Tab-separated table of C-alpha atoms in Angstrom:
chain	number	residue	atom	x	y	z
L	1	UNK	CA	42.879	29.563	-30.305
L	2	UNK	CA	45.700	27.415	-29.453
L	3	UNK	CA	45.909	23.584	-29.151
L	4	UNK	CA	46.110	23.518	-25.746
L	5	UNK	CA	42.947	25.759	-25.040
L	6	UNK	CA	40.922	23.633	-27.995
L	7	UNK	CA	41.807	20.101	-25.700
L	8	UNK	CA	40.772	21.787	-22.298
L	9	UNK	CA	37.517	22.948	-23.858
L	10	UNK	CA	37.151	19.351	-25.367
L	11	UNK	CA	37.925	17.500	-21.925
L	12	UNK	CA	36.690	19.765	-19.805
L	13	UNK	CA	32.755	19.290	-21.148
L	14	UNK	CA	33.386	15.522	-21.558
L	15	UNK	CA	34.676	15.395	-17.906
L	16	UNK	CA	31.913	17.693	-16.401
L	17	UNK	CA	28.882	16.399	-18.681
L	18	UNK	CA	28.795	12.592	-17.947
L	19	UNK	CA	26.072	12.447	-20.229
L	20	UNK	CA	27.773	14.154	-23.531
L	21	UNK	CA	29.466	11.876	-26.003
L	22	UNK	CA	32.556	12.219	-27.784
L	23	UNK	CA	30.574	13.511	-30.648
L	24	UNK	CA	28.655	16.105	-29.096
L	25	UNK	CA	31.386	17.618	-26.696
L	26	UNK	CA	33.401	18.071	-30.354
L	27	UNK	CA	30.800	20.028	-31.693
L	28	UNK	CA	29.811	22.324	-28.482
L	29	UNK	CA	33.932	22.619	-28.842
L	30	UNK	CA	34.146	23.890	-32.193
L	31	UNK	CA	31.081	26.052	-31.649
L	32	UNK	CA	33.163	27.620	-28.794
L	33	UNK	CA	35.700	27.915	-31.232
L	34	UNK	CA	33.857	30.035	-33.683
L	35	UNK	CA	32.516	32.354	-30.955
L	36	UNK	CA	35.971	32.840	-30.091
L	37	UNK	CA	37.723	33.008	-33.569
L	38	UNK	CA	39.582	36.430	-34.533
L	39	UNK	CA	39.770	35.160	-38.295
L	40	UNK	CA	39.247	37.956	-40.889
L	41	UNK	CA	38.864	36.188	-43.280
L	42	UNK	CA	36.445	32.814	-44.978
L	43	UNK	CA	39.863	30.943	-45.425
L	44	UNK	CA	41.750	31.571	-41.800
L	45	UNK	CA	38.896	31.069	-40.189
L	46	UNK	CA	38.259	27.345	-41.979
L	47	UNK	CA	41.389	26.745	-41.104
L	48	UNK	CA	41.381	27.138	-37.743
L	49	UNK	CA	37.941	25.261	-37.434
L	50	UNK	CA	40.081	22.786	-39.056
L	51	UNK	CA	42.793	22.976	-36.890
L	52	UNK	CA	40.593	22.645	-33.867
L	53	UNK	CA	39.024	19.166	-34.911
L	54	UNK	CA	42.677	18.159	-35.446
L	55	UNK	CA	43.857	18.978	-31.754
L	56	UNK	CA	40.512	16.954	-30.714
L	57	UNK	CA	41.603	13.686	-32.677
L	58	UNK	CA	44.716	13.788	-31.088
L	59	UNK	CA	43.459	13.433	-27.740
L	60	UNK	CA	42.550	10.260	-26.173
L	61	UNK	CA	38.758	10.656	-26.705
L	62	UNK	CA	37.304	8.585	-28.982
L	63	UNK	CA	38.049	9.634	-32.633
L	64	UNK	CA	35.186	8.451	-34.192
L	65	UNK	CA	32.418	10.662	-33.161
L	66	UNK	CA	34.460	13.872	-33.026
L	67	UNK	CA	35.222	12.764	-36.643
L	68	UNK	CA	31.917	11.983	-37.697
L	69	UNK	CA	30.441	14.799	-35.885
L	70	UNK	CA	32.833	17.659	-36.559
L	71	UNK	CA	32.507	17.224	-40.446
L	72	UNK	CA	28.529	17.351	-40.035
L	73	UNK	CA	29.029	20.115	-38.536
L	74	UNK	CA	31.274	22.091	-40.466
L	75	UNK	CA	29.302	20.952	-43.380
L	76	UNK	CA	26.308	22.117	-42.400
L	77	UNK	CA	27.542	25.839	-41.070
L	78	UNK	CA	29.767	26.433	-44.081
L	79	UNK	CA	26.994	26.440	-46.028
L	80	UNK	CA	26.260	30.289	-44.808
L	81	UNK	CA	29.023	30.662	-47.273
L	82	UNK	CA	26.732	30.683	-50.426
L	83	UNK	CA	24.490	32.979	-48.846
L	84	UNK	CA	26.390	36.231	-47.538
L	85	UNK	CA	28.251	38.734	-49.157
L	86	UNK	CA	29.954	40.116	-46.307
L	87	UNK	CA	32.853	38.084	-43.694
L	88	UNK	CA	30.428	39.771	-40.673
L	89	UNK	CA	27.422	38.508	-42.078
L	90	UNK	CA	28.716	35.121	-42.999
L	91	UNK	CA	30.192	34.220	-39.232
L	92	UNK	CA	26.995	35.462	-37.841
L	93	UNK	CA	24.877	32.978	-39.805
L	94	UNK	CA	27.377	30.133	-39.031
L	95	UNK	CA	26.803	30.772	-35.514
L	96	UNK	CA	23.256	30.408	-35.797
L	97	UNK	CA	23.301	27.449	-37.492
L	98	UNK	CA	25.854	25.733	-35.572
L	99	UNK	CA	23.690	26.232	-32.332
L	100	UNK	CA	20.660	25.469	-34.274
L	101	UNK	CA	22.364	22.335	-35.600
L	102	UNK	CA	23.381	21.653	-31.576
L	103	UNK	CA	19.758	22.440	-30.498
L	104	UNK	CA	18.448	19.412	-33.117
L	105	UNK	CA	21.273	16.834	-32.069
L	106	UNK	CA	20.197	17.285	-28.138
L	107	UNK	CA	17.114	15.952	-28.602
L	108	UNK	CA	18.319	13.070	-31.089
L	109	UNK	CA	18.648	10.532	-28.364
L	110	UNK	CA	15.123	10.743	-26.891
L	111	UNK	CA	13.973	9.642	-30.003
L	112	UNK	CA	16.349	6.883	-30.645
L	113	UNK	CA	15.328	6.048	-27.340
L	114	UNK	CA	11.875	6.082	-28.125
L	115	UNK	CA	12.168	4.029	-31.190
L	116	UNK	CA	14.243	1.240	-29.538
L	117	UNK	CA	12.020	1.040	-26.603
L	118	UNK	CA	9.075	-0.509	-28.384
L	119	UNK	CA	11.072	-3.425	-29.591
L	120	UNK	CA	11.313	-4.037	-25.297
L	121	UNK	CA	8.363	-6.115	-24.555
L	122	UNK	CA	7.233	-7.722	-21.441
L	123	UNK	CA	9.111	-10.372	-20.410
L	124	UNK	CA	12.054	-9.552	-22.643
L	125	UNK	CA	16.054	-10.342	-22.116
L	126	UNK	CA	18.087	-7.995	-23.685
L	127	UNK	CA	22.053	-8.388	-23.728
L	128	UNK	CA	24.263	-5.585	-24.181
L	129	UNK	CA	28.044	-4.835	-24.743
L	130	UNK	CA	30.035	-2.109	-22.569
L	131	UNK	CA	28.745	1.382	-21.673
L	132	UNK	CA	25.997	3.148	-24.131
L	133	UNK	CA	24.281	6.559	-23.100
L	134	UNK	CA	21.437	5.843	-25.784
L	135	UNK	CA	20.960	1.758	-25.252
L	136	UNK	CA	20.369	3.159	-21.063
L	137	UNK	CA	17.894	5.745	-22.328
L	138	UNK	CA	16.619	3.343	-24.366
L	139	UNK	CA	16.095	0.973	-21.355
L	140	UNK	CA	14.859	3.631	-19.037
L	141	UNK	CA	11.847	4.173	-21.516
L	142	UNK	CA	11.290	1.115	-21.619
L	143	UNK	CA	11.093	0.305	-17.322
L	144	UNK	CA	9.051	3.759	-17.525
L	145	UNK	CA	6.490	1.682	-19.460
L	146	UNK	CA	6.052	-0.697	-16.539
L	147	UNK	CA	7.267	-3.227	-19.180
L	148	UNK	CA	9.516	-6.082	-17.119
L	149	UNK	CA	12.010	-7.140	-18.975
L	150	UNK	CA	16.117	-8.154	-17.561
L	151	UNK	CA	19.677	-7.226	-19.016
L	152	UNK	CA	23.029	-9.000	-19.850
L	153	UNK	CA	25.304	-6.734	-19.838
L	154	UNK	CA	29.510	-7.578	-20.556
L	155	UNK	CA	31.884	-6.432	-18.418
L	156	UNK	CA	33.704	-5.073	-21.505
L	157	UNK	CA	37.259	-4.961	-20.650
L	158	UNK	CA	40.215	-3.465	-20.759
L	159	UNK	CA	38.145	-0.345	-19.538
L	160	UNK	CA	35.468	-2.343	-17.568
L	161	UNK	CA	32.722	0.210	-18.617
L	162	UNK	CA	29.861	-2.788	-18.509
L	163	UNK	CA	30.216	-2.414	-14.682
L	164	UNK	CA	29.490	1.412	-15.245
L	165	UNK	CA	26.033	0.748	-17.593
L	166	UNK	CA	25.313	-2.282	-14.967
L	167	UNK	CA	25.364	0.398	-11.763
L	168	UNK	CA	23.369	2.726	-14.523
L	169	UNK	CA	20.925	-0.084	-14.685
L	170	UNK	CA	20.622	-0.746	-10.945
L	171	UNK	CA	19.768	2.640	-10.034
L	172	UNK	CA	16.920	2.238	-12.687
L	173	UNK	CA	15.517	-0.940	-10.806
L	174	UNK	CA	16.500	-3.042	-14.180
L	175	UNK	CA	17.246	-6.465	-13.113
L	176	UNK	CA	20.524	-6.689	-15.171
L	177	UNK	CA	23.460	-9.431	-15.177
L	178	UNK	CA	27.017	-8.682	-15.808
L	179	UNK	CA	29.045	-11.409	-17.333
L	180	UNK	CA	32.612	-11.827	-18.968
L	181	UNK	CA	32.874	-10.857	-22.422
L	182	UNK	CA	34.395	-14.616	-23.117
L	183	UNK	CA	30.668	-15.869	-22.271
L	184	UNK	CA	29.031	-14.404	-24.612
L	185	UNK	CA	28.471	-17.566	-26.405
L	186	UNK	CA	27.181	-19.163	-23.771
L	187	UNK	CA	24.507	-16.577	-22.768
L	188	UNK	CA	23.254	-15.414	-26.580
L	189	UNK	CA	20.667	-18.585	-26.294
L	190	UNK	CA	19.093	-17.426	-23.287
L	191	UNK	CA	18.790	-13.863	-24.603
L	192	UNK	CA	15.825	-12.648	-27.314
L	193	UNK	CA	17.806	-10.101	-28.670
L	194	UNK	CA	21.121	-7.785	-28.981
L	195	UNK	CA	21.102	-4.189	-28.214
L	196	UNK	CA	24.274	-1.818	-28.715
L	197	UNK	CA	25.225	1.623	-29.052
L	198	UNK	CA	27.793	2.831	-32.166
L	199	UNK	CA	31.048	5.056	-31.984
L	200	UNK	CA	30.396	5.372	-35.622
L	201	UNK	CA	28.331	4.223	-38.679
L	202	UNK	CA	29.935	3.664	-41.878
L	203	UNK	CA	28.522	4.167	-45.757
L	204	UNK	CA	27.840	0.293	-45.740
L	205	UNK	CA	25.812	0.605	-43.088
L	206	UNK	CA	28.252	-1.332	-40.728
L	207	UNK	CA	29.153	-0.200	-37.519
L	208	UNK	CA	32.448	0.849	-35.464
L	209	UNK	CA	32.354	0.055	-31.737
L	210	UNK	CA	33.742	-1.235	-28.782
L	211	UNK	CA	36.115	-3.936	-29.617
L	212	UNK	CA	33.912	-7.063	-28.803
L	213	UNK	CA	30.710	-5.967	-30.864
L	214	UNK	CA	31.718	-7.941	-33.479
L	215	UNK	CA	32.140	-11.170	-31.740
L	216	UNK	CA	28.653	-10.191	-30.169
L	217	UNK	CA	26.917	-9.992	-33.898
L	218	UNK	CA	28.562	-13.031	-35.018
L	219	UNK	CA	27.129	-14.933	-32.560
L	220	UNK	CA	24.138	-13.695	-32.708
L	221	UNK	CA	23.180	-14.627	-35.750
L	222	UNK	CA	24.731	-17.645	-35.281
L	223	UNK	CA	22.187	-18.266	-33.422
L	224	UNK	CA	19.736	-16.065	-35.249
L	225	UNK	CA	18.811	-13.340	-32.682
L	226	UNK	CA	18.621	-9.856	-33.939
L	227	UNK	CA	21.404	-7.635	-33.568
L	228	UNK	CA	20.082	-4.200	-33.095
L	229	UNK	CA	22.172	-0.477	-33.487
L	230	UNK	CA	20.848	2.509	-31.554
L	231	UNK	CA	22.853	5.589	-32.386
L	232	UNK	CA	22.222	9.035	-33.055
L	233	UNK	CA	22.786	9.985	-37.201
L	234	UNK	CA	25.903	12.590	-36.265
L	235	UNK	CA	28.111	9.672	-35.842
L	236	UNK	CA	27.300	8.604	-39.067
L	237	UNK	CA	30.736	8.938	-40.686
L	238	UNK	CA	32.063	8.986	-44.470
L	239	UNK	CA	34.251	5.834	-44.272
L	240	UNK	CA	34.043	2.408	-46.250
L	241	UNK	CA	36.380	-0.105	-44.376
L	242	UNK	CA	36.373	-3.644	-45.927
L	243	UNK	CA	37.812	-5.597	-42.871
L	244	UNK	CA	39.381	-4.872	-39.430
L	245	UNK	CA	42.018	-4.319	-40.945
L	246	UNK	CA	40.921	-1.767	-43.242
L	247	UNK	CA	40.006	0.605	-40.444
L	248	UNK	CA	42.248	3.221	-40.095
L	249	UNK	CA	44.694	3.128	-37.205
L	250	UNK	CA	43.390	6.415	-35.763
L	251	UNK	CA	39.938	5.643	-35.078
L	252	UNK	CA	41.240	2.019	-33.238
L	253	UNK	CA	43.821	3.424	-31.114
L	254	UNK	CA	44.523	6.647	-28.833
L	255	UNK	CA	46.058	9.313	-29.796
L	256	UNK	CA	49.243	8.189	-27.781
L	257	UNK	CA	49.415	4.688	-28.332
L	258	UNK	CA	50.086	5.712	-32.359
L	259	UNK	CA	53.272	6.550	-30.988
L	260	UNK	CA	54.208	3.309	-30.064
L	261	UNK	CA	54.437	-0.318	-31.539
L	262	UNK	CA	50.982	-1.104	-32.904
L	263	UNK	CA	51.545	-5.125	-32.933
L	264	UNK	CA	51.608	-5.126	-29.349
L	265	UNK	CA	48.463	-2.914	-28.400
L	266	UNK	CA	44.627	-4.626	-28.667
L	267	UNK	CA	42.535	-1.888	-30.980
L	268	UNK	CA	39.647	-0.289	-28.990
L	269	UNK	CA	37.126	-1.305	-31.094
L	270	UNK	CA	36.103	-3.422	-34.244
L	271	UNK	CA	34.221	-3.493	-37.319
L	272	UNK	CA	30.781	-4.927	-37.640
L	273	UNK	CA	30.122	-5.676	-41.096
L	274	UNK	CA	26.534	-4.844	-42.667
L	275	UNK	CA	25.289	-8.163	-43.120
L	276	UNK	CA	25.012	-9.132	-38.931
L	277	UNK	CA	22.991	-5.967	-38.816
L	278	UNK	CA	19.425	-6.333	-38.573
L	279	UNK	CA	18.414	-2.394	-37.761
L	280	UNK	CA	19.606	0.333	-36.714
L	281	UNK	CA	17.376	3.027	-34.909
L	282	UNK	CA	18.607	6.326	-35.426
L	283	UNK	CA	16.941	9.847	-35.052
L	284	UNK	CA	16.537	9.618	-38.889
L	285	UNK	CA	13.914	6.504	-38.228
L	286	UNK	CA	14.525	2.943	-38.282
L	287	UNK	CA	16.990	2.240	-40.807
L	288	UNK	CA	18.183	-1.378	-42.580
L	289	UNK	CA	21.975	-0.915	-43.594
L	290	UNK	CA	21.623	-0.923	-46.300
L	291	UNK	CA	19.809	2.508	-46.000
L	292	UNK	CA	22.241	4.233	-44.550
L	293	UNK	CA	24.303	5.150	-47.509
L	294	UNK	CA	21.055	6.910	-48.746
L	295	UNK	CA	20.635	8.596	-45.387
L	296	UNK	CA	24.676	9.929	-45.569
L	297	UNK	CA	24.184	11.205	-49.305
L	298	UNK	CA	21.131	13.073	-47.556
L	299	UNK	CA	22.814	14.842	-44.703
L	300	UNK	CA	25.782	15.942	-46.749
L	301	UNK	CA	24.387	17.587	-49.567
């Protein structure tokens, strides 16, 4: 398939499914792919799988999930490779277990969701950072529950997607609060506890998200208010950045602003260290940090 047709398939779910991330519409994508694929061969077709997660990073969806997700993904289907003897055979049981693999990851969020939810008691006030399909769910369980409980939720520029979650919210009869990201600070004593999504998980067990997440988990435990990750384990990624500036370009800008003077442009997200972490609820369970590197040796062997 050629680049072109790979990025309309790519956009085209993420612009028709609202609800899809990154992650997922990158992995319905290169299971499209593989329906598709002419290859003849184990090699051409890698290659074009390959090829196809490399025309989805260069779009200007975020690169973290489709990275994180695409390499579960291949991992997990190019397994059938140790079990056929025959190129027919082989592509047949990679399409099995690619939609099989799909199947499992639709129904990851639900039980995030489910997990987070009881940590949402009565009376609660919850502050969140820009737009997260699994903190919502998470929230809607929650309100479901008849538990009362109200949100903070940042406007989270330069996109403005707080405003997004906040209409989310308001539809769900959540009493919810949007405030500027710079008051963070000043809300964070008011608040019981943090709740965010992830674009990504790291081997540390630190997290990659909206730019602003970090400043979030700083001062929370500042002021000692736990700092909670909901996010499903496909975005778990093999990556082990030290700093901000340690994470790679790719995953903090577009694909077009790499074509331009990085020392001007404000990354899309940051780096939240480990250590202002205090769980992370994933489909895997709940999960300290420092778990997570277990978790990762798990899924790819």
């Amino acid at each position: 398939m050629k680049k072109k047709e790979i990025e309309d398939i790519f956009g085209g779910i993420l612009e028709k499914e609202h609800d899809v991330s990154a992650g997922m519409a990158a992995i319905q994508t290169l299971l499209t792919v593989l329906e598709r694929d002419t290859s003849e061969t184990v090699q051409e077709l890698d290659s074009n799988l390959q090829a196809a997660v490399d025309a989805m990073k260069k779009t200007d969806y975020p690169v973290t999930a489709v990275a994180s997700g695409s390499e579960l993904f291949l991992r997990f289907i190019t397994l059938a490779k140790l079990d056929t003897k025959t190129f027919g055979e082989c592509k047949s049981i990679m399409l099995h277990r690619g939609q099989l693999f799909l199947n499992k990851l639709k129904g990851a969020r639900g039980k995030v969701a489910k997990l987070a939810s009881a940590f949402i008691v009565d009376g609660s006030r919850v502050l969140t950072h820009s737009k997260s399909r699994v903190v919502l769910k998470a929230m809607k369980e929650a309100a479901r529950a008849n538990k009362r409980f109200e949100v903070y939720i940042t406007v989270s520029s330069p996109d403005n997607s707080g405003q997004d979650m906040c209409c989310l919210l308001e539809k769900e009869n959540i009493p919810c609060t949007l405030i500027l990201d710079s008051a963070v600070g000043y809300v964070m004593e008011q608040v019981d506890m943090v709740m965010v999504g992830a674009e990504g998980v790291v081997e540390s067990g630190g997290i990659i998200n909206k730019v602003g997440s970090y400043t979030m988990a700083m001062c929370a435990r500042e002021l000692k208010k736990p700092f909670y990750v909901l996010t499903e384990s496909f975005k778990f990624v093999r990556l082990y950045p030290l700093n901000q500036h340690d994470l790679p370009d790719e995953f903090k800008y577009t694909s077009s602003k790499l074509k331009e003077d990085l020392s001007k442009e404000h990354p899309m997200v940051d780096y939240t260290p480990p250590s202002y972490i205090t769980l992370l609820f994933t489909d895997l369970g709940i999960l300290t940090p420092s778990a997570v590197s277990d978790e990762l040796i798990k899924l790819y062997l």
